Short mmCIF file of C-alpha atoms in Angstrom, two decimals:
data_model
loop_
_atom_site.label_atom_id
_atom_site.label_comp_id
_atom_site.label_asym_id
_atom_site.label_seq_id
_atom_site.Cartn_x
_atom_site.Cartn_y
_atom_site.Cartn_z
CA MET A 1 -80.14 -98.87 21.88
CA ASP A 2 -79.57 -101.41 24.66
CA THR A 3 -77.79 -98.75 26.69
CA VAL A 4 -80.63 -96.25 26.18
CA HIS A 5 -83.27 -98.78 27.22
CA TYR A 6 -81.17 -99.80 30.20
CA ILE A 7 -80.98 -96.18 31.41
CA LEU A 8 -84.67 -95.49 30.82
CA ASP A 9 -85.76 -98.65 32.61
CA ASN A 10 -83.54 -98.04 35.63
CA TRP A 11 -83.20 -94.26 35.82
CA ASP A 12 -84.47 -94.02 39.41
CA TYR A 13 -82.01 -96.60 40.67
CA LEU A 14 -79.12 -95.01 38.76
CA LEU A 15 -80.06 -91.59 40.12
CA THR A 16 -80.02 -92.90 43.70
CA LEU A 17 -76.61 -94.51 43.26
CA THR A 18 -75.23 -91.39 41.57
CA LEU A 19 -76.40 -89.13 44.40
CA GLN A 20 -74.91 -91.50 46.97
CA HIS A 21 -71.60 -91.48 45.17
CA LEU A 22 -71.57 -87.68 44.78
CA TRP A 23 -72.12 -87.37 48.53
CA LEU A 24 -69.16 -89.66 49.23
CA VAL A 25 -66.97 -87.73 46.78
CA ALA A 26 -67.97 -84.41 48.36
CA LEU A 27 -67.21 -85.81 51.82
CA ALA A 28 -63.79 -87.06 50.74
CA VAL A 29 -62.88 -83.76 49.05
CA GLY A 30 -64.10 -81.80 52.08
CA LEU A 31 -61.98 -83.86 54.46
CA ALA A 32 -58.96 -83.52 52.18
CA ILE A 33 -59.35 -79.72 52.17
CA ILE A 34 -59.92 -79.52 55.93
CA ILE A 35 -56.81 -81.58 56.65
CA GLY A 36 -54.54 -80.80 53.70
CA VAL A 37 -54.82 -77.00 53.52
CA PRO A 38 -53.90 -76.30 57.18
CA LEU A 39 -50.99 -78.77 56.94
CA GLY A 40 -49.78 -77.11 53.75
CA ILE A 41 -49.88 -73.66 55.35
CA LEU A 42 -48.11 -75.01 58.43
CA ILE A 43 -45.30 -76.48 56.33
CA VAL A 44 -44.86 -73.25 54.36
CA ARG A 45 -44.60 -71.19 57.55
CA HIS A 46 -42.43 -73.69 59.41
CA LYS A 47 -40.27 -75.42 56.82
CA TRP A 48 -38.56 -77.60 59.42
CA LEU A 49 -41.89 -79.48 59.77
CA ALA A 50 -41.89 -80.54 56.10
CA THR A 51 -39.76 -83.65 56.63
CA PRO A 52 -41.71 -85.23 59.52
CA VAL A 53 -45.14 -84.27 58.09
CA LEU A 54 -44.40 -85.60 54.59
CA GLY A 55 -42.74 -88.66 56.08
CA ILE A 56 -45.81 -89.48 58.13
CA ALA A 57 -48.07 -88.80 55.13
CA THR A 58 -46.07 -91.29 53.07
CA ILE A 59 -46.53 -93.94 55.75
CA VAL A 60 -50.28 -93.38 55.92
CA LEU A 61 -50.67 -93.66 52.15
CA THR A 62 -48.83 -96.98 51.95
CA ILE A 63 -50.58 -98.89 54.74
CA PRO A 64 -53.71 -100.28 52.95
CA SER A 65 -53.20 -103.38 50.82
CA ASN A 66 -55.69 -103.14 48.01
CA THR A 67 -56.20 -105.07 44.80
CA TYR A 68 -59.01 -105.95 42.42
CA ALA A 69 -61.37 -108.89 42.90
CA PHE A 70 -64.84 -109.95 41.84
CA ALA A 71 -67.47 -110.14 44.56
CA MET A 72 -71.04 -111.43 44.90
CA GLN A 73 -73.80 -111.32 47.48
CA ARG A 74 -72.54 -113.71 50.14
CA LYS A 75 -75.84 -115.60 50.53
CA ARG A 76 -76.11 -116.19 46.81
CA ALA A 77 -72.47 -117.22 46.41
CA GLU A 78 -72.82 -119.74 49.22
CA ALA A 79 -76.16 -121.04 47.90
CA GLU A 80 -74.67 -121.58 44.44
CA HIS A 81 -71.35 -122.87 45.82
CA ILE A 82 -69.29 -120.18 44.11
CA ASN A 83 -66.00 -119.49 45.90
CA THR A 84 -63.55 -118.85 43.07
CA MET A 85 -63.39 -116.95 39.83
CA SER A 86 -63.28 -120.21 37.89
CA GLU A 87 -66.51 -121.36 39.55
CA MET A 88 -68.12 -118.03 38.67
CA VAL A 89 -67.06 -118.39 35.03
CA ALA A 90 -68.43 -121.95 34.95
CA LYS A 91 -71.77 -120.67 36.30
CA ILE A 92 -71.86 -117.88 33.71
CA GLU A 93 -71.31 -120.41 30.94
CA GLN A 94 -73.93 -122.79 32.36
CA VAL A 95 -76.57 -120.06 32.44
CA ARG A 96 -75.60 -118.94 28.93
CA LYS A 97 -76.32 -122.43 27.60
CA THR A 98 -79.41 -123.32 29.65
CA ASN A 99 -81.15 -120.01 30.26
CA PRO A 100 -79.77 -117.23 28.01
CA ASP A 101 -82.59 -114.85 28.98
CA LYS A 102 -81.03 -114.76 32.45
CA ASN A 103 -77.44 -114.21 31.36
CA TRP A 104 -75.18 -112.94 34.12
CA LEU A 105 -74.40 -109.23 34.37
CA LEU A 106 -71.02 -108.05 35.62
CA GLY A 107 -70.46 -104.56 37.00
CA LEU A 108 -67.06 -102.92 36.59
CA ASP A 109 -65.54 -99.49 36.27
CA LEU A 110 -64.82 -97.79 32.96
CA GLU A 111 -61.05 -97.77 33.47
CA PHE A 112 -60.73 -101.52 34.00
CA ALA A 113 -62.99 -102.25 31.04
CA GLY A 114 -60.66 -100.39 28.68
CA ARG A 115 -57.23 -101.09 30.19
CA SER A 116 -54.69 -103.18 28.29
CA ASP A 117 -54.25 -105.24 31.48
CA GLY A 118 -57.94 -105.16 32.35
CA MET A 119 -61.08 -106.97 31.28
CA LYS A 120 -59.89 -108.37 27.96
CA PRO A 121 -56.82 -110.23 29.29
CA LEU A 122 -58.88 -111.29 32.33
CA GLN A 123 -61.38 -112.93 29.98
CA GLU A 124 -58.55 -114.64 28.13
CA ALA A 125 -56.98 -115.93 31.36
CA TYR A 126 -60.26 -117.41 32.59
CA LYS A 127 -61.69 -118.25 29.16
CA MET A 128 -64.72 -116.15 30.05
CA ASP A 129 -67.03 -115.48 27.10
CA LEU A 130 -69.30 -112.49 27.58
CA ASP A 131 -71.64 -110.63 25.25
CA ARG A 132 -71.34 -106.85 25.31
CA PRO A 133 -74.66 -106.29 27.18
CA GLN A 134 -73.41 -108.52 30.00
CA ILE A 135 -70.74 -105.97 30.97
CA ARG A 136 -72.25 -103.06 32.88
CA GLN A 137 -69.77 -100.20 33.07
CA MET A 138 -70.25 -97.74 35.92
CA ASP A 139 -68.39 -95.60 38.41
CA PRO A 140 -66.35 -97.87 40.71
CA GLY A 141 -68.15 -96.50 43.76
CA LEU A 142 -71.50 -97.68 42.41
CA VAL A 143 -70.45 -101.30 41.83
CA TYR A 144 -70.84 -102.25 45.51
CA ASN A 145 -74.43 -100.99 45.66
CA ALA A 146 -75.27 -102.69 42.36
CA VAL A 147 -74.05 -106.06 43.67
CA ARG A 148 -75.76 -105.63 47.04
CA ASP A 149 -79.09 -104.73 45.41
CA GLY A 150 -78.94 -107.51 42.80
CA PHE A 151 -78.62 -105.05 39.95
CA VAL A 152 -75.66 -107.11 38.68
CA ASP A 153 -74.73 -110.69 39.51
CA ALA A 154 -71.10 -109.91 40.39
CA GLY A 155 -68.91 -106.85 40.40
CA LEU A 156 -65.30 -105.77 40.35
CA VAL A 157 -64.35 -104.41 43.77
CA TYR A 158 -61.33 -103.34 45.80
CA THR A 159 -60.59 -106.04 48.35
CA THR A 160 -60.17 -103.78 51.39
CA ASP A 161 -63.09 -101.45 50.71
CA GLY A 162 -65.30 -101.18 53.80
CA ARG A 163 -68.42 -101.83 51.76
CA VAL A 164 -67.28 -105.40 51.07
CA LYS A 165 -67.88 -106.20 54.74
CA GLY A 166 -70.63 -103.64 55.28
CA PHE A 167 -72.75 -105.02 52.43
CA ASP A 168 -71.85 -108.65 53.29
CA LEU A 169 -70.25 -109.35 49.92
CA LYS A 170 -68.14 -112.43 49.25
CA VAL A 171 -64.82 -111.80 47.53
CA LEU A 172 -64.13 -114.61 45.07
CA GLU A 173 -60.71 -116.22 45.07
CA ASP A 174 -58.58 -115.29 42.08
CA ASP A 175 -57.52 -118.91 41.62
CA LYS A 176 -55.51 -118.20 38.46
CA GLY A 177 -53.58 -115.37 40.11
CA PHE A 178 -54.53 -112.77 37.52
CA PHE A 179 -54.73 -109.74 39.81
CA PRO A 180 -51.47 -108.40 41.29
CA SER A 181 -50.78 -108.60 45.00
CA TYR A 182 -49.85 -105.46 46.93
CA ALA A 183 -47.74 -105.79 50.07
CA VAL A 184 -48.42 -103.71 53.18
CA THR A 185 -45.09 -101.94 53.64
CA PRO A 186 -44.42 -98.62 55.37
CA VAL A 187 -42.04 -96.35 53.42
CA VAL A 188 -40.29 -93.68 55.47
CA ARG A 189 -37.57 -91.16 54.74
CA LYS A 190 -34.27 -92.14 56.36
CA ASP A 191 -33.79 -88.73 57.97
CA THR A 192 -37.27 -89.00 59.51
CA LEU A 193 -36.33 -92.32 61.13
CA GLU A 194 -33.05 -90.88 62.37
CA ALA A 195 -34.83 -87.87 63.86
CA ASN A 196 -37.42 -90.05 65.60
CA PRO A 197 -35.81 -92.97 67.50
CA GLY A 198 -38.20 -95.85 67.98
CA LEU A 199 -40.36 -94.94 64.95
CA GLU A 200 -39.03 -97.79 62.82
CA GLU A 201 -39.75 -100.40 65.49
CA ALA A 202 -43.23 -98.94 66.11
CA LEU A 203 -44.12 -99.03 62.41
CA ASN A 204 -42.87 -102.59 62.00
CA THR A 205 -44.96 -103.63 65.00
CA LEU A 206 -48.02 -101.92 63.50
CA SER A 207 -47.48 -103.48 60.06
CA ALA A 208 -47.45 -106.95 61.58
CA GLN A 209 -51.00 -106.34 62.86
CA LEU A 210 -52.43 -105.40 59.46
CA ASN A 211 -53.85 -107.66 56.76
CA ASN A 212 -56.72 -107.44 54.29
CA ASP A 213 -59.35 -108.58 56.80
CA VAL A 214 -58.22 -106.04 59.39
CA ILE A 215 -58.05 -103.17 56.91
CA THR A 216 -61.48 -104.07 55.50
CA GLU A 217 -63.02 -104.08 58.99
CA LEU A 218 -61.44 -100.71 59.81
CA ASN A 219 -62.66 -99.25 56.51
CA LYS A 220 -66.16 -100.57 57.24
CA LYS A 221 -66.26 -98.71 60.54
CA VAL A 222 -65.57 -95.47 58.67
CA ASP A 223 -67.54 -96.05 55.42
CA ILE A 224 -70.56 -97.91 56.80
CA ASP A 225 -70.70 -97.23 60.56
CA HIS A 226 -69.71 -93.56 60.05
CA GLN A 227 -67.13 -93.53 62.79
CA SER A 228 -64.37 -90.96 62.43
CA PRO A 229 -61.02 -92.22 61.08
CA GLN A 230 -59.34 -90.83 64.19
CA GLN A 231 -61.61 -92.82 66.53
CA VAL A 232 -61.26 -96.01 64.52
CA ALA A 233 -57.47 -95.72 64.47
CA ARG A 234 -57.36 -94.90 68.20
CA ASP A 235 -59.58 -97.85 69.14
CA PHE A 236 -57.54 -100.23 66.99
CA LEU A 237 -54.22 -99.11 68.45
CA ARG A 238 -55.58 -99.43 71.97
CA SER A 239 -56.97 -102.90 71.24
CA LYS A 240 -53.45 -103.96 70.18
CA GLN A 241 -51.88 -102.20 73.16
CA LEU A 242 -50.01 -99.89 70.83
CA LEU A 243 -51.39 -96.71 72.38
#
């Protein structure tokens, strides 16, 4: 019944977020079709292009370093002196004891909530006691909006998502090291490197310029500022004198 009341009380907000997310999904699928289909046809007609095209595609897919984290509105986090996950858990417990009518709400995606390495072991690691209504499960793309608009107190995000910077969210430090770390490492076929002298050195130079803050800023320019990925990449390379 809590879920039904929740939906009825907030249907307009949920509808807005759902429509926003559907638009983003449609945009992503459209771009994938526009780029992927012509490349696929090109490779079929000119098989010798398969190695360099797939090699470059592999590099592009491995550049972002992305992991889970909890985030809050920056102004609120700073006002309440919350910088780490442990401090967030302490605040949740304080509110539970002193003002249970204002219990914290956490937004997270359905997958993480049910994963064997997801919410349950996270709660165990941080000794975080939550009642079922405190966990708001939603599409991962809607979590950012929910945190920004105060619909939930904190939400599970991807650390390099452009909306983290665009919505001025504060990523909380995972001070117990629960979430895995993903290294930014280009992976290239050996024959592609051999066929393209200088590619290895260029990729290593590029990798040295990338970290979570840089990737997040670049993603923001695409997701929030609506610049084209090509323009963002070109401007970045020029700013680093790599183009």
